[in-house]
PDB file of C-alpha atoms in Angstrom:
ATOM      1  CA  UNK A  13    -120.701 -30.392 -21.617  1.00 62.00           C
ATOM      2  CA  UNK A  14    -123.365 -32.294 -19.504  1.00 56.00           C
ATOM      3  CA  UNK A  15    -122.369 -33.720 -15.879  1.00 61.00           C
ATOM      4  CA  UNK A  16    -124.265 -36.091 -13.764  1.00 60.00           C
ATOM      5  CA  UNK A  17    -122.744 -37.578 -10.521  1.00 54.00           C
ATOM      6  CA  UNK A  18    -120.984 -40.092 -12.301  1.00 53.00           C
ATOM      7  CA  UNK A  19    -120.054 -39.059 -16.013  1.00 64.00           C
ATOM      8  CA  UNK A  20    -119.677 -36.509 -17.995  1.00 69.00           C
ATOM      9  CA  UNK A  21    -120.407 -36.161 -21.611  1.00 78.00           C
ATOM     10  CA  UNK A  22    -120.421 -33.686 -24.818  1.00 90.00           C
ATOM     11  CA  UNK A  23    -123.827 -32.960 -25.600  1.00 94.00           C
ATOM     12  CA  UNK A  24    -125.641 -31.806 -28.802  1.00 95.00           C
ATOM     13  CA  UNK A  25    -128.912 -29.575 -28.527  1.00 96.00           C
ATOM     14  CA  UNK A  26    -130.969 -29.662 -31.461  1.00 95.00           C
ATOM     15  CA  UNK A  27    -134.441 -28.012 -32.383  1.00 96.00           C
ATOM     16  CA  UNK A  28    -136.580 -30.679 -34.483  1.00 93.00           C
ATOM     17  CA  UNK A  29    -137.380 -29.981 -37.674  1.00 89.00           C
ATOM     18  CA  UNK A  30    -140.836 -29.716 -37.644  1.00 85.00           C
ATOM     19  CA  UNK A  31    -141.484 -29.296 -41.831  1.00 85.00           C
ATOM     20  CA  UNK A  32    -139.885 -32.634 -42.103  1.00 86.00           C
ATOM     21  CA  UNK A  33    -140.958 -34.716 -38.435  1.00 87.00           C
ATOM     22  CA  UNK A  34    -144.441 -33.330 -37.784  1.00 85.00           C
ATOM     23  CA  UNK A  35    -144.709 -35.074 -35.038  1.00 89.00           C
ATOM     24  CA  UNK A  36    -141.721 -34.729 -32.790  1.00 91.00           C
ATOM     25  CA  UNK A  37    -142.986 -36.944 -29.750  1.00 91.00           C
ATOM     26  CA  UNK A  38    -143.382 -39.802 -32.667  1.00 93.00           C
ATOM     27  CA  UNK A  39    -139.356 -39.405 -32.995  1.00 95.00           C
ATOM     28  CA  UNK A  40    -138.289 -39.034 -29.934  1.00 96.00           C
ATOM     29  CA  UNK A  41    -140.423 -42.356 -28.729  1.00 96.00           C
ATOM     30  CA  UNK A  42    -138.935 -44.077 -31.636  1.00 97.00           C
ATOM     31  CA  UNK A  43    -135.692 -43.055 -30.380  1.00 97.00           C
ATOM     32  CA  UNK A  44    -136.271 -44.508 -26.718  1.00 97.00           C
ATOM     33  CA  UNK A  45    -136.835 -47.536 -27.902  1.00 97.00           C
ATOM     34  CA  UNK A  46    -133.618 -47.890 -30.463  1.00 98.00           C
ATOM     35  CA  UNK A  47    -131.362 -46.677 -27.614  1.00 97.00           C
ATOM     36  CA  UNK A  48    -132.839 -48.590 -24.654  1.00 97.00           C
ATOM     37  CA  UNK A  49    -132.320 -51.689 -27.218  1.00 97.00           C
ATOM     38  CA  UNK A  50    -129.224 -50.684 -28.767  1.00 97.00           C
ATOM     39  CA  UNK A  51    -127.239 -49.658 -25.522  1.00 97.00           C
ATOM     40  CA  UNK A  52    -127.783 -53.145 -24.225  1.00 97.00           C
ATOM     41  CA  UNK A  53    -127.170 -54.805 -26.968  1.00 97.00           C
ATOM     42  CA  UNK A  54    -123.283 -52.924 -27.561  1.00 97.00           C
ATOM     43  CA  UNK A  55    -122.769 -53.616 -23.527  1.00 96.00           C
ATOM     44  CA  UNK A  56    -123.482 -57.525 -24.139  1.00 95.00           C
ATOM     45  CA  UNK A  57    -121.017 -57.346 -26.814  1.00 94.00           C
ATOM     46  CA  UNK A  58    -118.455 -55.247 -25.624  1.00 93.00           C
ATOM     47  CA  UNK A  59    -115.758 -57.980 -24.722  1.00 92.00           C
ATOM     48  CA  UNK A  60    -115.866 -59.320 -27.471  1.00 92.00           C
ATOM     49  CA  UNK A  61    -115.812 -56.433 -30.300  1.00 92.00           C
ATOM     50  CA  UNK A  62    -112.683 -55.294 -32.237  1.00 89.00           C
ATOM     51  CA  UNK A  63    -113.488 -51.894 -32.003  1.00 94.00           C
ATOM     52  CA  UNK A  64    -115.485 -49.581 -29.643  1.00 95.00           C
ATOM     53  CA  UNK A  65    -118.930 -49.124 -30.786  1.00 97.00           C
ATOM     54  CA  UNK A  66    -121.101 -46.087 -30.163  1.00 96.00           C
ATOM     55  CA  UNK A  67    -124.653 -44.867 -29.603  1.00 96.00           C
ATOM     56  CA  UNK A  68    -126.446 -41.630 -28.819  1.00 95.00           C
ATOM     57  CA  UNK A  69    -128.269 -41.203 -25.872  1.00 94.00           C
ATOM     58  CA  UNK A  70    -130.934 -39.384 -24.697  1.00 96.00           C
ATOM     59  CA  UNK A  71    -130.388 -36.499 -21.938  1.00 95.00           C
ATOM     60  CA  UNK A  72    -134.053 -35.904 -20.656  1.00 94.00           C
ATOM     61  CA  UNK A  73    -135.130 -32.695 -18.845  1.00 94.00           C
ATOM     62  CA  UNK A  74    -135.490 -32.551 -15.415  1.00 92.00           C
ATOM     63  CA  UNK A  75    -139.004 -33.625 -15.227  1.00 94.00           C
ATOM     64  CA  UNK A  76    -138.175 -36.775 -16.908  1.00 94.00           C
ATOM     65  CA  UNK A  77    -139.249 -35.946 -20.599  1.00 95.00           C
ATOM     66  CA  UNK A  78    -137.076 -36.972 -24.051  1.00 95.00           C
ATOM     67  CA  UNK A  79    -137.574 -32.823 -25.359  1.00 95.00           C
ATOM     68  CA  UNK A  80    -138.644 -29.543 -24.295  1.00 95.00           C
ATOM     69  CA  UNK A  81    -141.596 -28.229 -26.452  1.00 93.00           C
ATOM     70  CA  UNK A  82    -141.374 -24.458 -26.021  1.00 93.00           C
ATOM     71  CA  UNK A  83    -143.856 -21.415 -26.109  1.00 94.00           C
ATOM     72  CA  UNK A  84    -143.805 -21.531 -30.230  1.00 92.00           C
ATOM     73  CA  UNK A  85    -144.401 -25.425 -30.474  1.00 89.00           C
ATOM     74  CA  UNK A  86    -140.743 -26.179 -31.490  1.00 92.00           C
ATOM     75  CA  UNK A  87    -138.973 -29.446 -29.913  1.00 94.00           C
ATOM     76  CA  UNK A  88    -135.500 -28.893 -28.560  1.00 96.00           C
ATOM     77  CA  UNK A  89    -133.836 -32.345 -27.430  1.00 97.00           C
ATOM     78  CA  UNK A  90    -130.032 -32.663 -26.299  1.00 96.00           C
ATOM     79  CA  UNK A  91    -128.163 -36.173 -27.460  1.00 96.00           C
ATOM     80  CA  UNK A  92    -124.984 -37.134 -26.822  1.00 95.00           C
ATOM     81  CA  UNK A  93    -122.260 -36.386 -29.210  1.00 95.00           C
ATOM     82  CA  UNK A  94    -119.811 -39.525 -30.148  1.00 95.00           C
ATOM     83  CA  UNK A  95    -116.880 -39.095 -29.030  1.00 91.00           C
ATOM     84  CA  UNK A  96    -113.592 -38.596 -31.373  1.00 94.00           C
ATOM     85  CA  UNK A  97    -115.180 -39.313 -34.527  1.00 97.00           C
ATOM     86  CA  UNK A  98    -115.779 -37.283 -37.865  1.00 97.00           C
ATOM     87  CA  UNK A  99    -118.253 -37.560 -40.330  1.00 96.00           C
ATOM     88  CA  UNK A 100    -117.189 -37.015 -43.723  1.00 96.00           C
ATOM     89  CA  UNK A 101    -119.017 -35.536 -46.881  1.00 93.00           C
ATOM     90  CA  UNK A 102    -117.686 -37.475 -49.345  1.00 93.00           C
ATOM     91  CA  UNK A 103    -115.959 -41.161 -49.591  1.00 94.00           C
ATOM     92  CA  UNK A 104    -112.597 -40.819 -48.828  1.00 95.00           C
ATOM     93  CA  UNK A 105    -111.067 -44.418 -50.584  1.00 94.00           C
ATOM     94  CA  UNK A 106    -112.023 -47.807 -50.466  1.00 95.00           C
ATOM     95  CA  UNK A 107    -110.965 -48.163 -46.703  1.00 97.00           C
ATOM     96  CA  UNK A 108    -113.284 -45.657 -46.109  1.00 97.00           C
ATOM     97  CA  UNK A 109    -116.035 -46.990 -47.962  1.00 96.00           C
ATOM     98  CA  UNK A 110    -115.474 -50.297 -46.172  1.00 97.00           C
ATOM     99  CA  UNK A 111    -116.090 -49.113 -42.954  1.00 97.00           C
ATOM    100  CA  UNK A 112    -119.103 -47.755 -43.894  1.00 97.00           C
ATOM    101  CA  UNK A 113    -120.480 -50.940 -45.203  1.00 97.00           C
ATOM    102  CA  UNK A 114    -119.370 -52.445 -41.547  1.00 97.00           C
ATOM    103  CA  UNK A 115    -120.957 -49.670 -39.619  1.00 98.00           C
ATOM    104  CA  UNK A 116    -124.444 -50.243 -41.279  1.00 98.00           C
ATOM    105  CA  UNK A 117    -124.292 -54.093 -40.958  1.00 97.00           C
ATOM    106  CA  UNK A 118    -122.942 -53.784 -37.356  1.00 98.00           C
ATOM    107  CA  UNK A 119    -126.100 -51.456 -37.203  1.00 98.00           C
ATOM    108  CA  UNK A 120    -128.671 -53.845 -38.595  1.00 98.00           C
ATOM    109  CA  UNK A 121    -127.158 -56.652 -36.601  1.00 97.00           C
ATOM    110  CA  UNK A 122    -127.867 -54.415 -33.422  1.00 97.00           C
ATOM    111  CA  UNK A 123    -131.565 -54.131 -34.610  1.00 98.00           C
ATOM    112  CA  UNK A 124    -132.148 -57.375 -35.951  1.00 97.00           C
ATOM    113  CA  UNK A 125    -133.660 -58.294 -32.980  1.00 97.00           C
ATOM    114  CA  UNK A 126    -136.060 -54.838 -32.439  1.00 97.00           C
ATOM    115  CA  UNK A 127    -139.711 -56.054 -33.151  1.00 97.00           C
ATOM    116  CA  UNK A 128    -140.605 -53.622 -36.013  1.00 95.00           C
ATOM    117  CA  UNK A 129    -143.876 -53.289 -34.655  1.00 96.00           C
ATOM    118  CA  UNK A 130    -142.960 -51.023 -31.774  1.00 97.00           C
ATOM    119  CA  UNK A 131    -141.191 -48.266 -33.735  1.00 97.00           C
ATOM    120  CA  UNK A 132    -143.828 -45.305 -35.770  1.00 95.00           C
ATOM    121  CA  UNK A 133    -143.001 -44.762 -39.877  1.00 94.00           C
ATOM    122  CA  UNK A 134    -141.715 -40.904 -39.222  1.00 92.00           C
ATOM    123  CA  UNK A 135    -142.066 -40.305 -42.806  1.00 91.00           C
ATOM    124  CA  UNK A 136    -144.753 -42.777 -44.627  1.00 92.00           C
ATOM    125  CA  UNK A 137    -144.345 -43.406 -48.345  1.00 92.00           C
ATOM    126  CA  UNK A 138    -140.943 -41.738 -47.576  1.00 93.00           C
ATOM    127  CA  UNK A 139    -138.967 -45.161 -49.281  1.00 93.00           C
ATOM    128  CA  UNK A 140    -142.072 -46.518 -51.442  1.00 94.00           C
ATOM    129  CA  UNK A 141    -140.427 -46.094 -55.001  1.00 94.00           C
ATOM    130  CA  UNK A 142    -143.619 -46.194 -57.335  1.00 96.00           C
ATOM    131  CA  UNK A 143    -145.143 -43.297 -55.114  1.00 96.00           C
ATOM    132  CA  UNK A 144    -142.616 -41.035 -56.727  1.00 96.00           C
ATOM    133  CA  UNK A 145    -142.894 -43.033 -60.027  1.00 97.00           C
ATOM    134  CA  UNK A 146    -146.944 -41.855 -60.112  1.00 97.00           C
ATOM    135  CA  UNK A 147    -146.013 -38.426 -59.218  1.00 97.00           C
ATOM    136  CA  UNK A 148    -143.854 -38.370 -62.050  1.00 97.00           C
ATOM    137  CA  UNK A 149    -146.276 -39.599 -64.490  1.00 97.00           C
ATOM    138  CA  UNK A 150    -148.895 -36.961 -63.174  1.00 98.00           C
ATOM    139  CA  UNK A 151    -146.172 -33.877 -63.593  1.00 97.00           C
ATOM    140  CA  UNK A 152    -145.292 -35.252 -67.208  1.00 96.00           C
ATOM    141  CA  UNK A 153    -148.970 -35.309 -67.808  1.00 97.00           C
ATOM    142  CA  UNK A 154    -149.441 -31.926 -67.257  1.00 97.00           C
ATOM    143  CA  UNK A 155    -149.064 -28.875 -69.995  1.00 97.00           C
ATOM    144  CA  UNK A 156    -145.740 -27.804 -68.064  1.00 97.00           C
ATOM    145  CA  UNK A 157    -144.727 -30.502 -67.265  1.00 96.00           C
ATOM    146  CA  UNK A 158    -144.180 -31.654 -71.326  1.00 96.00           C
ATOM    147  CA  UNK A 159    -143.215 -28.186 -72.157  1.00 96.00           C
ATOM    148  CA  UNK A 160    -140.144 -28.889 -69.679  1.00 95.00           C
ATOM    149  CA  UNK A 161    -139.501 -32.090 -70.762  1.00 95.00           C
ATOM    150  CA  UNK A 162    -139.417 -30.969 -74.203  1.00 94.00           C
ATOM    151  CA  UNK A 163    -137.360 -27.727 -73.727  1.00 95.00           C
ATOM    152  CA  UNK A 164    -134.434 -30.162 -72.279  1.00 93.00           C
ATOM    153  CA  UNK A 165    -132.013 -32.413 -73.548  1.00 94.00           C
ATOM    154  CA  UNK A 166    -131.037 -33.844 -70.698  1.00 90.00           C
ATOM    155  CA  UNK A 167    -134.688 -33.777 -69.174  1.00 94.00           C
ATOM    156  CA  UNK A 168    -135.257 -36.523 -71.737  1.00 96.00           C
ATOM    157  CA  UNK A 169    -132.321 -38.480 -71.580  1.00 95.00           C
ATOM    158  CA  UNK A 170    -133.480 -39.002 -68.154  1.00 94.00           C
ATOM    159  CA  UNK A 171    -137.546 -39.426 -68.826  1.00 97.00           C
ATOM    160  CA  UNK A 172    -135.850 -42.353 -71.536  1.00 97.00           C
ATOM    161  CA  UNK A 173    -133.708 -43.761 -67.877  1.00 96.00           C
ATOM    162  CA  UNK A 174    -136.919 -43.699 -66.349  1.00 97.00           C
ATOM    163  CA  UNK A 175    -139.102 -45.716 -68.959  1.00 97.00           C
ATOM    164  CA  UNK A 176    -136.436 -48.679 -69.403  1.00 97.00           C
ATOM    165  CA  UNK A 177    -136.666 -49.224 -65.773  1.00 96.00           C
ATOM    166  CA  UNK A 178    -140.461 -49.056 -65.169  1.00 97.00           C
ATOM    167  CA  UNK A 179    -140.228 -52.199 -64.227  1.00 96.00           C
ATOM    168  CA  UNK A 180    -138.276 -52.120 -61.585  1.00 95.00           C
ATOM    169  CA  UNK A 181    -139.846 -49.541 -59.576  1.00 96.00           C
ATOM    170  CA  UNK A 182    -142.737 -51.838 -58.242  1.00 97.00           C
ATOM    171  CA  UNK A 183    -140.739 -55.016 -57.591  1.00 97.00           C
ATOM    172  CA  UNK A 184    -140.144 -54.561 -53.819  1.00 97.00           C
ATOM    173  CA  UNK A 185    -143.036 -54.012 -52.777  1.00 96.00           C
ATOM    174  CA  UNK A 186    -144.408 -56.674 -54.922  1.00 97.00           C
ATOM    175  CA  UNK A 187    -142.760 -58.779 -53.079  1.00 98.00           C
ATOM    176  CA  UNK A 188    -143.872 -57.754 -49.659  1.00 97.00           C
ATOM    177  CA  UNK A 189    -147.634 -58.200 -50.828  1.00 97.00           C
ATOM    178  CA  UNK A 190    -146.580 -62.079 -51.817  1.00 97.00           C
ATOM    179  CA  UNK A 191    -145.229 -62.309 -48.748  1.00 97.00           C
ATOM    180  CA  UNK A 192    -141.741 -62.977 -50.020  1.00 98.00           C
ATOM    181  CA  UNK A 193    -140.081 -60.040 -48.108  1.00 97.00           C
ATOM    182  CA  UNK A 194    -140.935 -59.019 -44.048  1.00 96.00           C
ATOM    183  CA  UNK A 195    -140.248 -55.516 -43.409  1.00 96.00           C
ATOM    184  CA  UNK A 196    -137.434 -54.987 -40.451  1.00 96.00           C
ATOM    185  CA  UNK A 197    -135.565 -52.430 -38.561  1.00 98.00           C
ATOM    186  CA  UNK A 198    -133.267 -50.199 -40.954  1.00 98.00           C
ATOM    187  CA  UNK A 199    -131.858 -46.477 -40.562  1.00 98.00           C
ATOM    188  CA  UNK A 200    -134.014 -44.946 -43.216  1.00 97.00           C
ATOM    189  CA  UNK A 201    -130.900 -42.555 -44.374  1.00 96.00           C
ATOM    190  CA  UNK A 202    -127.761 -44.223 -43.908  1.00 97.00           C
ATOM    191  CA  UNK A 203    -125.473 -41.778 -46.670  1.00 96.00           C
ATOM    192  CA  UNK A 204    -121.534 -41.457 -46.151  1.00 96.00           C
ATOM    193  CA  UNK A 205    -121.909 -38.191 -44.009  1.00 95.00           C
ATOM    194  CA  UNK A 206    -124.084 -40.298 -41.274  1.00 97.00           C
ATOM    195  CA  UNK A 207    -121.491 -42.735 -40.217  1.00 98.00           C
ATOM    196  CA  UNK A 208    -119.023 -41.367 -37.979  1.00 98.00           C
ATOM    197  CA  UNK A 209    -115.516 -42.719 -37.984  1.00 98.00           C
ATOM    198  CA  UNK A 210    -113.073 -42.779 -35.377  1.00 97.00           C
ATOM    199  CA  UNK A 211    -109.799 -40.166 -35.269  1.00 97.00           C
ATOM    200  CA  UNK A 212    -108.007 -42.463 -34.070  1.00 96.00           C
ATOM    201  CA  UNK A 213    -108.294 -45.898 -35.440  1.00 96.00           C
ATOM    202  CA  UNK A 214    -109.878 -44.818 -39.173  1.00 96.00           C
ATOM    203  CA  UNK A 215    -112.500 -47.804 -37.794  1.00 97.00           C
ATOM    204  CA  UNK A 216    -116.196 -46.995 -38.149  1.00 98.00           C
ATOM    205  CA  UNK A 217    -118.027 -46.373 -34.616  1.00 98.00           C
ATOM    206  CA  UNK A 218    -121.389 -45.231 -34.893  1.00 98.00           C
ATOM    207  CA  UNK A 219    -124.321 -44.348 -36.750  1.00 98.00           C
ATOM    208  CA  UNK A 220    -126.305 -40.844 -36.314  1.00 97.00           C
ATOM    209  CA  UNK A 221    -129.373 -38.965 -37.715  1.00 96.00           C
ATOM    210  CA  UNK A 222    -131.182 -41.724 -36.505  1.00 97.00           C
ATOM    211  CA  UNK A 223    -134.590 -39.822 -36.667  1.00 96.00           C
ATOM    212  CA  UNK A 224    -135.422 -41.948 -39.846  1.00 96.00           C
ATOM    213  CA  UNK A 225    -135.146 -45.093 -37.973  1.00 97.00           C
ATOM    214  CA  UNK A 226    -138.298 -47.232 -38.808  1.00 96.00           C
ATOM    215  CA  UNK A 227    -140.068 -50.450 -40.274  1.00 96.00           C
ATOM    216  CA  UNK A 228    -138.967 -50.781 -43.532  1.00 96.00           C
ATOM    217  CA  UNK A 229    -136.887 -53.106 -46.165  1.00 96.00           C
ATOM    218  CA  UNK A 230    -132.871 -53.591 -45.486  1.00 96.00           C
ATOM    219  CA  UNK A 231    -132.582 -53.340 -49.409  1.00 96.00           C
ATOM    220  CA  UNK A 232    -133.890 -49.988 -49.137  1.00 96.00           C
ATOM    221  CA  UNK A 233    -130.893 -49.307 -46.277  1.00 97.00           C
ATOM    222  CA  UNK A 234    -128.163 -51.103 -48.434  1.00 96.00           C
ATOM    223  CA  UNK A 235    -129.166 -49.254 -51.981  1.00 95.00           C
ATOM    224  CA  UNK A 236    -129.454 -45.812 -50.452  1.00 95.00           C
ATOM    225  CA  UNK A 237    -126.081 -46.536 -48.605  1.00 97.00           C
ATOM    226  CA  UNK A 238    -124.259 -47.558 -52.153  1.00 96.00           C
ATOM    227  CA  UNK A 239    -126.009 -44.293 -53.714  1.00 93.00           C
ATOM    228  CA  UNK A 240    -123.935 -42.089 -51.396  1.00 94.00           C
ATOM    229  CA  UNK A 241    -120.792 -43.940 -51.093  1.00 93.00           C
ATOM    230  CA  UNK A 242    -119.923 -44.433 -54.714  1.00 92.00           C
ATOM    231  CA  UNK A 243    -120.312 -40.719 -55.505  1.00 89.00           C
ATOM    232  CA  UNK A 244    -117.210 -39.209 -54.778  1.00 84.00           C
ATOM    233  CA  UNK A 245    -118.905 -35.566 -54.803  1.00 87.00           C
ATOM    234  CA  UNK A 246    -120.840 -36.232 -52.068  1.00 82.00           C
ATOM    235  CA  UNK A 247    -124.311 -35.095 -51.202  1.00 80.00           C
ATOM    236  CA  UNK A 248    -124.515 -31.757 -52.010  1.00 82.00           C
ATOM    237  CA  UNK A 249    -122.837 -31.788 -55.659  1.00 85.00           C
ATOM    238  CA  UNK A 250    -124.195 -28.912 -58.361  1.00 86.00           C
ATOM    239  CA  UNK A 251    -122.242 -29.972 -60.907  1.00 87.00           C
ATOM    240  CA  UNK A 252    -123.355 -33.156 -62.482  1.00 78.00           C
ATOM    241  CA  UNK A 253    -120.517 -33.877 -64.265  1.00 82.00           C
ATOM    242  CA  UNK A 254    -119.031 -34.931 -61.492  1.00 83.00           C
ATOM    243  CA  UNK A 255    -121.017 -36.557 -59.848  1.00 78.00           C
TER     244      UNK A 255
END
């Protein structure tokens, strides 16, 4: 629990992963920026919502800084938690799945507005599809990599998934070189188990894990989003038969 004079809040401390975010200032000044802009955005709008609408904020330390960078390097921030609302693993129904579709657009609506410009890439390359595709192509070149794609069935069903969609892979970004597409505002991550819905009302409220925030495509935002809702497994799924 945090106090200040005139609220009080449930707070989340969190050490930054720093094998993922190498640069934990990056975040957390990506972060100012998205909540300054968000917060006043969702008070504007208040009146007028159906629902109530939630952001994290930021608690900084005492001196006035977003995180704490101890003796070992490591980032610890604290962030409010939303209140009354569960994240869930896996897509619960169609209602369900619905309010996470609403949640994201209510999200890019909030951002729509955010000059791109002023937020850092936290993870560059991280959404570029044929960067992965020309990885692939240099593992399956190698000796080991063909003596695992021949010792599997299933290895090459999927190299065969891969090749009759080769095509695809570079169409995006295509695009953006012709000018065609402008890179926005989008999450960067916006799966089932990062969009908190309210105990109460069954309503979406908020998006979190917003460290992935950043310029980017929306399509990249909306197909990452379908990825995760339409697998009823969830995330973290072994088995693929079921996924």
């Amino acid at each position: 629990i945090f106090r200040n004079t005139f609220e009080e809040w449930q707070v989340i401390l969190q050490r930054m992963n720093r094998a993922v975010f190498e640069n934990p200032q990056q975040i957390m000044a990506n972060l100012r920026v998205l909540t300054v802009h968000t917060h006043r955005k969702l008070e504007e709008e208040a009146e007028q919502s159906d629902r109530v609408w939630q952001m994290p904020k930021l608690i900084q330390t005492r001196d006035g800084k977003d995180c704490l960078i101890d003796d070992r390097g490591d980032a610890w921030r604290v962030i409010t938690k939303i209140a009354s609302a569960t994240a869930f693993n896996e897509t619960q129904g169609p209602e369900h799945a619905a309010e996470c579709g609403a949640v994201l657009a209510h999200f890019h609506g909030l951002v729509n507005d955010l000059d791109q410009t002023e937020l850092t890439d936290p993870l560059p390359g991280f959404h570029i599809t044929p960067r992965y595709l020309e990885k692939y192509d240099g593992t399956v070149a190698t000796v080991a990599g063909r003596e695992r794609l021949n010792a599997s069935m299933e290895a090459r069903r999927l190299a065969k998934f891969i090749e009759d969609r080769r095509a695809f892979a570079p169409v995006l970004q295509q695009a953006i070189a012709r000018g065609e597409l402008q890179l926005h505002v989008m999450h960067g991550d916006p799966k089932v188990n990062n969009v908190m819905i309210d105990d109460f009302t069954g309503k979406g409220t908020a998006m979190i894990d917003l460290d992935t925030v950043s310029p980017g495509l929306l399509h990249y935002d909306f197909g990452d989003a379908l990825r995760s809702i339409c697998n009823p497994a969830g995330e973290e799924e072994l088995n693929l038969n079921k996924v």
